């Protein structure tokens, strides 16, 4: 019989997988138009680093394979997103993205793994990997906060698709329960924050949703991004809200 920890870990893998898949529509839009237009690469570079750190955390911490698997999947997707950006970005944006990718997604994670493996015991490796994962997860929360500010300012939910707000809510709730069951606050803190943000977005949706806008809103589902376990995750990205333009 499956334990509650395994059940919530598997559910979290599903919801986090959906979060990682959220930008697919945006990048399909980029490929079709052959240009990144005004989209920014930094959110995806940071999310790729975040995925790396959660994979490392899931590997070094005993009985955390479910954390490693879903973030391994997410890291592959984020790498694809960054590569697409490098292919279709204008020269200056491509150069900036290449530097960010090299420093944050190549040099930093390799250095972090090598240093902790060579100079730290297992408990310290877990602590450092968990802290870095938590830190980068929290950094991804700027986008959902920005989206919420836009909703309040415009009194419109056009740029905050209900489906993704709901997934953010469920993803945060699932991993928060998992964190409580496993007493893992490196997972609990960022995902608890994601749960609160998801709840706040649903409240805003209830406040500002207008029936005449429902058709536009439903067509935008999939354009906003992500959170992640530890993602969470972080994360709803303002980049995706532009894909409809």
PDB file of N, CA and C in Angstrom, residues 53-128:
ATOM      1  N   UNK A  53      19.314  22.669  -9.102  1.00  0.00           N
ATOM      2  CA  UNK A  53      19.525  22.615  -7.657  1.00  0.00           C
ATOM      3  C   UNK A  53      18.574  21.638  -6.981  1.00  0.00           C
ATOM      4  N   UNK A  54      17.323  21.586  -7.452  1.00  0.00           N
ATOM      5  CA  UNK A  54      16.380  20.637  -6.862  1.00  0.00           C
ATOM      6  C   UNK A  54      16.740  19.197  -7.221  1.00  0.00           C
ATOM      7  N   UNK A  55      17.265  18.991  -8.407  1.00  0.00           N
ATOM      8  CA  UNK A  55      17.728  17.644  -8.760  1.00  0.00           C
ATOM      9  C   UNK A  55      18.855  17.230  -7.819  1.00  0.00           C
ATOM     10  N   UNK A  56      19.804  18.126  -7.605  1.00  0.00           N
ATOM     11  CA  UNK A  56      20.927  17.827  -6.714  1.00  0.00           C
ATOM     12  C   UNK A  56      20.427  17.552  -5.300  1.00  0.00           C
ATOM     13  N   UNK A  57      19.487  18.369  -4.840  1.00  0.00           N
ATOM     14  CA  UNK A  57      18.921  18.170  -3.507  1.00  0.00           C
ATOM     15  C   UNK A  57      18.235  16.806  -3.408  1.00  0.00           C
ATOM     16  N   UNK A  58      17.463  16.452  -4.433  1.00  0.00           N
ATOM     17  CA  UNK A  58      16.773  15.171  -4.424  1.00  0.00           C
ATOM     18  C   UNK A  58      17.713  13.983  -4.461  1.00  0.00           C
ATOM     19  N   UNK A  59      18.891  14.185  -5.045  1.00  0.00           N
ATOM     20  CA  UNK A  59      19.885  13.107  -5.132  1.00  0.00           C
ATOM     21  C   UNK A  59      20.623  12.931  -3.806  1.00  0.00           C
ATOM     22  N   UNK A  60      21.036  14.038  -3.188  1.00  0.00           N
ATOM     23  CA  UNK A  60      21.852  13.916  -1.971  1.00  0.00           C
ATOM     24  C   UNK A  60      21.016  13.611  -0.732  1.00  0.00           C
ATOM     25  N   UNK A  61      19.735  13.987  -0.751  1.00  0.00           N
ATOM     26  CA  UNK A  61      18.905  13.712   0.421  1.00  0.00           C
ATOM     27  C   UNK A  61      18.244  12.343   0.280  1.00  0.00           C
ATOM     28  N   UNK A  62      18.366  11.488   1.264  1.00  0.00           N
ATOM     29  CA  UNK A  62      17.764  10.152   1.199  1.00  0.00           C
ATOM     30  C   UNK A  62      16.246  10.208   1.017  1.00  0.00           C
ATOM     31  N   UNK A  63      15.728   9.256   0.239  1.00  0.00           N
ATOM     32  CA  UNK A  63      14.284   9.100   0.041  1.00  0.00           C
ATOM     33  C   UNK A  63      13.621  10.320  -0.595  1.00  0.00           C
ATOM     34  N   UNK A  64      14.357  11.025  -1.444  1.00  0.00           N
ATOM     35  CA  UNK A  64      13.799  12.212  -2.105  1.00  0.00           C
ATOM     36  C   UNK A  64      13.854  12.083  -3.620  1.00  0.00           C
ATOM     37  N   UNK A  65      13.782  10.858  -4.114  1.00  0.00           N
ATOM     38  CA  UNK A  65      13.897  10.633  -5.554  1.00  0.00           C
ATOM     39  C   UNK A  65      12.778  11.324  -6.324  1.00  0.00           C
ATOM     40  N   UNK A  66      11.574  11.452  -5.713  1.00  0.00           N
ATOM     41  CA  UNK A  66      10.465  12.105  -6.408  1.00  0.00           C
ATOM     42  C   UNK A  66      10.735  13.589  -6.635  1.00  0.00           C
ATOM     43  N   UNK A  67      11.548  14.186  -5.770  1.00  0.00           N
ATOM     44  CA  UNK A  67      11.955  15.580  -5.973  1.00  0.00           C
ATOM     45  C   UNK A  67      12.912  15.677  -7.156  1.00  0.00           C
ATOM     46  N   UNK A  68      13.813  14.714  -7.252  1.00  0.00           N
ATOM     47  CA  UNK A  68      14.810  14.725  -8.329  1.00  0.00           C
ATOM     48  C   UNK A  68      14.183  14.438  -9.687  1.00  0.00           C
ATOM     49  N   UNK A  69      13.236  13.489  -9.749  1.00  0.00           N
ATOM     50  CA  UNK A  69      12.691  13.080 -11.049  1.00  0.00           C
ATOM     51  C   UNK A  69      11.943  14.205 -11.745  1.00  0.00           C
ATOM     52  N   UNK A  70      11.024  14.840 -11.039  1.00  0.00           N
ATOM     53  CA  UNK A  70      10.211  15.867 -11.685  1.00  0.00           C
ATOM     54  C   UNK A  70      11.048  17.078 -12.059  1.00  0.00           C
ATOM     55  N   UNK A  71      12.042  17.411 -11.242  1.00  0.00           N
ATOM     56  CA  UNK A  71      12.876  18.558 -11.572  1.00  0.00           C
ATOM     57  C   UNK A  71      13.910  18.232 -12.639  1.00  0.00           C
ATOM     58  N   UNK A  72      14.256  16.941 -12.764  1.00  0.00           N
ATOM     59  CA  UNK A  72      15.076  16.533 -13.898  1.00  0.00           C
ATOM     60  C   UNK A  72      14.314  16.737 -15.195  1.00  0.00           C
ATOM     61  N   UNK A  73      13.049  16.332 -15.194  1.00  0.00           N
ATOM     62  CA  UNK A  73      12.168  16.569 -16.346  1.00  0.00           C
ATOM     63  C   UNK A  73      12.057  18.061 -16.630  1.00  0.00           C
ATOM     64  N   UNK A  74      11.859  18.846 -15.567  1.00  0.00           N
ATOM     65  CA  UNK A  74      11.733  20.289 -15.736  1.00  0.00           C
ATOM     66  C   UNK A  74      13.003  20.935 -16.240  1.00  0.00           C
ATOM     67  N   UNK A  75      14.153  20.467 -15.761  1.00  0.00           N
ATOM     68  CA  UNK A  75      15.427  21.035 -16.203  1.00  0.00           C
ATOM     69  C   UNK A  75      15.641  20.800 -17.694  1.00  0.00           C
ATOM     70  N   UNK A  76      15.235  19.620 -18.176  1.00  0.00           N
ATOM     71  CA  UNK A  76      15.354  19.338 -19.611  1.00  0.00           C
ATOM     72  C   UNK A  76      14.486  20.307 -20.409  1.00  0.00           C
ATOM     73  N   UNK A  77      13.250  20.522 -19.947  1.00  0.00           N
ATOM     74  CA  UNK A  77      12.359  21.453 -20.644  1.00  0.00           C
ATOM     75  C   UNK A  77      12.907  22.874 -20.614  1.00  0.00           C
ATOM     76  N   UNK A  78      13.379  23.318 -19.455  1.00  0.00           N
ATOM     77  CA  UNK A  78      13.920  24.675 -19.357  1.00  0.00           C
ATOM     78  C   UNK A  78      15.150  24.844 -20.241  1.00  0.00           C
ATOM     79  N   UNK A  79      15.957  23.786 -20.364  1.00  0.00           N
ATOM     80  CA  UNK A  79      17.118  23.841 -21.250  1.00  0.00           C
ATOM     81  C   UNK A  79      16.671  24.008 -22.696  1.00  0.00           C
ATOM     82  N   UNK A  80      15.614  23.299 -23.077  1.00  0.00           N
ATOM     83  CA  UNK A  80      15.066  23.446 -24.428  1.00  0.00           C
ATOM     84  C   UNK A  80      14.573  24.872 -24.638  1.00  0.00           C
ATOM     85  N   UNK A  81      13.888  25.430 -23.647  1.00  0.00           N
ATOM     86  CA  UNK A  81      13.396  26.807 -23.765  1.00  0.00           C
ATOM     87  C   UNK A  81      14.555  27.791 -23.969  1.00  0.00           C
ATOM     88  N   UNK A  82      15.625  27.619 -23.206  1.00  0.00           N
ATOM     89  CA  UNK A  82      16.777  28.520 -23.321  1.00  0.00           C
ATOM     90  C   UNK A  82      17.441  28.365 -24.686  1.00  0.00           C
ATOM     91  N   UNK A  83      17.552  27.132 -25.172  1.00  0.00           N
ATOM     92  CA  UNK A  83      18.152  26.898 -26.490  1.00  0.00           C
ATOM     93  C   UNK A  83      17.321  27.567 -27.577  1.00  0.00           C
ATOM     94  N   UNK A  84      15.997  27.439 -27.493  1.00  0.00           N
ATOM     95  CA  UNK A  84      15.122  28.101 -28.466  1.00  0.00           C
ATOM     96  C   UNK A  84      15.342  29.608 -28.419  1.00  0.00           C
ATOM     97  N   UNK A  85      15.481  30.144 -27.223  1.00  0.00           N
ATOM     98  CA  UNK A  85      15.723  31.579 -27.092  1.00  0.00           C
ATOM     99  C   UNK A  85      17.042  31.964 -27.746  1.00  0.00           C
ATOM    100  N   UNK A  86      18.068  31.156 -27.545  1.00  0.00           N
ATOM    101  CA  UNK A  86      19.372  31.443 -28.146  1.00  0.00           C
ATOM    102  C   UNK A  86      19.305  31.401 -29.670  1.00  0.00           C
ATOM    103  N   UNK A  87      18.464  30.545 -30.213  1.00  0.00           N
ATOM    104  CA  UNK A  87      18.349  30.414 -31.666  1.00  0.00           C
ATOM    105  C   UNK A  87      17.623  31.607 -32.275  1.00  0.00           C
ATOM    106  N   UNK A  88      16.555  32.059 -31.626  1.00  0.00           N
ATOM    107  CA  UNK A  88      15.682  33.051 -32.248  1.00  0.00           C
ATOM    108  C   UNK A  88      15.839  34.474 -31.708  1.00  0.00           C
ATOM    109  N   UNK A  89      16.673  34.671 -30.707  1.00  0.00           N
ATOM    110  CA  UNK A  89      16.850  36.016 -30.148  1.00  0.00           C
ATOM    111  C   UNK A  89      17.713  36.873 -31.070  1.00  0.00           C
ATOM    112  N   UNK A  90      17.521  38.194 -31.065  1.00  0.00           N
ATOM    113  CA  UNK A  90      18.414  39.086 -31.807  1.00  0.00           C
ATOM    114  C   UNK A  90      19.812  39.032 -31.204  1.00  0.00           C
ATOM    115  N   UNK A  91      20.830  39.492 -31.944  1.00  0.00           N
ATOM    116  CA  UNK A  91      22.228  39.332 -31.512  1.00  0.00           C
ATOM    117  C   UNK A  91      22.526  39.784 -30.084  1.00  0.00           C
ATOM    118  N   UNK A  92      22.061  40.967 -29.708  1.00  0.00           N
ATOM    119  CA  UNK A  92      22.387  41.470 -28.363  1.00  0.00           C
ATOM    120  C   UNK A  92      21.741  40.606 -27.278  1.00  0.00           C
ATOM    121  N   UNK A  93      20.474  40.275 -27.456  1.00  0.00           N
ATOM    122  CA  UNK A  93      19.778  39.437 -26.473  1.00  0.00           C
ATOM    123  C   UNK A  93      20.385  38.043 -26.434  1.00  0.00           C
ATOM    124  N   UNK A  94      20.822  37.552 -27.606  1.00  0.00           N
ATOM    125  CA  UNK A  94      21.453  36.230 -27.659  1.00  0.00           C
ATOM    126  C   UNK A  94      22.761  36.235 -26.872  1.00  0.00           C
ATOM    127  N   UNK A  95      23.539  37.299 -27.029  1.00  0.00           N
ATOM    128  CA  UNK A  95      24.818  37.390 -26.318  1.00  0.00           C
ATOM    129  C   UNK A  95      24.609  37.458 -24.807  1.00  0.00           C
ATOM    130  N   UNK A  96      23.632  38.258 -24.379  1.00  0.00           N
ATOM    131  CA  UNK A  96      23.338  38.371 -22.947  1.00  0.00           C
ATOM    132  C   UNK A  96      22.871  37.031 -22.392  1.00  0.00           C
ATOM    133  N   UNK A  97      21.995  36.362 -23.145  1.00  0.00           N
ATOM    134  CA  UNK A  97      21.484  35.061 -22.713  1.00  0.00           C
ATOM    135  C   UNK A  97      22.605  34.038 -22.623  1.00  0.00           C
ATOM    136  N   UNK A  98      23.518  34.062 -23.585  1.00  0.00           N
ATOM    137  CA  UNK A  98      24.637  33.113 -23.582  1.00  0.00           C
ATOM    138  C   UNK A  98      25.517  33.306 -22.349  1.00  0.00           C
ATOM    139  N   UNK A  99      25.761  34.571 -21.987  1.00  0.00           N
ATOM    140  CA  UNK A  99      26.574  34.853 -20.798  1.00  0.00           C
ATOM    141  C   UNK A  99      25.852  34.387 -19.537  1.00  0.00           C
ATOM    142  N   UNK A 100      24.563  34.725 -19.429  1.00  0.00           N
ATOM    143  CA  UNK A 100      23.780  34.301 -18.268  1.00  0.00           C
ATOM    144  C   UNK A 100      23.736  32.781 -18.161  1.00  0.00           C
ATOM    145  N   UNK A 101      23.531  32.128 -19.298  1.00  0.00           N
ATOM    146  CA  UNK A 101      23.477  30.668 -19.322  1.00  0.00           C
ATOM    147  C   UNK A 101      24.813  30.074 -18.881  1.00  0.00           C
ATOM    148  N   UNK A 102      25.898  30.629 -19.408  1.00  0.00           N
ATOM    149  CA  UNK A 102      27.215  30.109 -19.067  1.00  0.00           C
ATOM    150  C   UNK A 102      27.539  30.247 -17.589  1.00  0.00           C
ATOM    151  N   UNK A 103      27.201  31.416 -17.027  1.00  0.00           N
ATOM    152  CA  UNK A 103      27.527  31.672 -15.618  1.00  0.00           C
ATOM    153  C   UNK A 103      26.574  30.941 -14.675  1.00  0.00           C
ATOM    154  N   UNK A 104      25.266  31.103 -14.904  1.00  0.00           N
ATOM    155  CA  UNK A 104      24.275  30.581 -13.964  1.00  0.00           C
ATOM    156  C   UNK A 104      23.932  29.111 -14.172  1.00  0.00           C
ATOM    157  N   UNK A 105      23.972  28.648 -15.420  1.00  0.00           N
ATOM    158  CA  UNK A 105      23.513  27.286 -15.700  1.00  0.00           C
ATOM    159  C   UNK A 105      24.636  26.297 -15.988  1.00  0.00           C
ATOM    160  N   UNK A 106      25.861  26.794 -16.098  1.00  0.00           N
ATOM    161  CA  UNK A 106      26.993  25.889 -16.325  1.00  0.00           C
ATOM    162  C   UNK A 106      28.006  26.019 -15.182  1.00  0.00           C
ATOM    163  N   UNK A 107      28.599  27.201 -15.053  1.00  0.00           N
ATOM    164  CA  UNK A 107      29.665  27.386 -14.066  1.00  0.00           C
ATOM    165  C   UNK A 107      29.150  27.231 -12.633  1.00  0.00           C
ATOM    166  N   UNK A 108      28.071  27.930 -12.301  1.00  0.00           N
ATOM    167  CA  UNK A 108      27.596  27.912 -10.912  1.00  0.00           C
ATOM    168  C   UNK A 108      27.186  26.520 -10.437  1.00  0.00           C
ATOM    169  N   UNK A 109      26.320  25.795 -11.159  1.00  0.00           N
ATOM    170  CA  UNK A 109      25.925  24.473 -10.651  1.00  0.00           C
ATOM    171  C   UNK A 109      27.076  23.482 -10.580  1.00  0.00           C
ATOM    172  N   UNK A 110      27.988  23.533 -11.555  1.00  0.00           N
ATOM    173  CA  UNK A 110      29.147  22.635 -11.506  1.00  0.00           C
ATOM    174  C   UNK A 110      30.003  22.955 -10.292  1.00  0.00           C
ATOM    175  N   UNK A 111      30.242  24.245 -10.056  1.00  0.00           N
ATOM    176  CA  UNK A 111      31.042  24.655  -8.897  1.00  0.00           C
ATOM    177  C   UNK A 111      30.358  24.254  -7.593  1.00  0.00           C
ATOM    178  N   UNK A 112      29.044  24.447  -7.521  1.00  0.00           N
ATOM    179  CA  UNK A 112      28.308  24.109  -6.299  1.00  0.00           C
ATOM    180  C   UNK A 112      28.400  22.622  -5.990  1.00  0.00           C
ATOM    181  N   UNK A 113      28.241  21.802  -7.019  1.00  0.00           N
ATOM    182  CA  UNK A 113      28.301  20.347  -6.819  1.00  0.00           C
ATOM    183  C   UNK A 113      29.710  19.912  -6.432  1.00  0.00           C
ATOM    184  N   UNK A 114      30.708  20.397  -7.171  1.00  0.00           N
ATOM    185  CA  UNK A 114      32.087  19.985  -6.896  1.00  0.00           C
ATOM    186  C   UNK A 114      32.545  20.416  -5.506  1.00  0.00           C
ATOM    187  N   UNK A 115      32.254  21.661  -5.139  1.00  0.00           N
ATOM    188  CA  UNK A 115      32.699  22.173  -3.839  1.00  0.00           C
ATOM    189  C   UNK A 115      32.038  21.409  -2.698  1.00  0.00           C
ATOM    190  N   UNK A 116      30.724  21.211  -2.794  1.00  0.00           N
ATOM    191  CA  UNK A 116      30.037  20.510  -1.704  1.00  0.00           C
ATOM    192  C   UNK A 116      30.429  19.039  -1.638  1.00  0.00           C
ATOM    193  N   UNK A 117      30.675  18.422  -2.795  1.00  0.00           N
ATOM    194  CA  UNK A 117      31.055  17.012  -2.795  1.00  0.00           C
ATOM    195  C   UNK A 117      32.459  16.807  -2.233  1.00  0.00           C
ATOM    196  N   UNK A 118      33.344  17.750  -2.497  1.00  0.00           N
ATOM    197  CA  UNK A 118      34.733  17.585  -2.078  1.00  0.00           C
ATOM    198  C   UNK A 118      35.013  18.070  -0.658  1.00  0.00           C
ATOM    199  N   UNK A 119      34.207  19.019  -0.166  1.00  0.00           N
ATOM    200  CA  UNK A 119      34.559  19.635   1.119  1.00  0.00           C
ATOM    201  C   UNK A 119      33.485  19.532   2.197  1.00  0.00           C
ATOM    202  N   UNK A 120      32.343  18.940   1.891  1.00  0.00           N
ATOM    203  CA  UNK A 120      31.252  18.894   2.867  1.00  0.00           C
ATOM    204  C   UNK A 120      30.800  17.459   3.119  1.00  0.00           C
ATOM    205  N   UNK A 121      30.351  17.200   4.350  1.00  0.00           N
ATOM    206  CA  UNK A 121      29.753  15.898   4.618  1.00  0.00           C
ATOM    207  C   UNK A 121      28.326  15.867   4.065  1.00  0.00           C
ATOM    208  N   UNK A 122      27.683  14.712   4.128  1.00  0.00           N
ATOM    209  CA  UNK A 122      26.370  14.573   3.499  1.00  0.00           C
ATOM    210  C   UNK A 122      25.331  15.520   4.100  1.00  0.00           C
ATOM    211  N   UNK A 123      25.338  15.680   5.391  1.00  0.00           N
ATOM    212  CA  UNK A 123      24.361  16.574   6.022  1.00  0.00           C
ATOM    213  C   UNK A 123      24.536  18.010   5.541  1.00  0.00           C
ATOM    214  N   UNK A 124      25.777  18.468   5.416  1.00  0.00           N
ATOM    215  CA  UNK A 124      26.028  19.821   4.937  1.00  0.00           C
ATOM    216  C   UNK A 124      25.673  19.954   3.458  1.00  0.00           C
ATOM    217  N   UNK A 125      25.907  18.909   2.661  1.00  0.00           N
ATOM    218  CA  UNK A 125      25.507  18.916   1.257  1.00  0.00           C
ATOM    219  C   UNK A 125      24.001  19.119   1.130  1.00  0.00           C
ATOM    220  N   UNK A 126      23.243  18.401   1.955  1.00  0.00           N
ATOM    221  CA  UNK A 126      21.784  18.525   1.936  1.00  0.00           C
ATOM    222  C   UNK A 126      21.363  19.940   2.311  1.00  0.00           C
ATOM    223  N   UNK A 127      22.000  20.494   3.335  1.00  0.00           N
ATOM    224  CA  UNK A 127      21.653  21.838   3.800  1.00  0.00           C
ATOM    225  C   UNK A 127      21.945  22.890   2.738  1.00  0.00           C
ATOM    226  N   UNK A 128      23.117  22.815   2.127  1.00  0.00           N
ATOM    227  CA  UNK A 128      23.495  23.807   1.112  1.00  0.00           C
ATOM    228  C   UNK A 128      22.610  23.679  -0.120  1.00  0.00           C
TER     229      UNK A 128
END
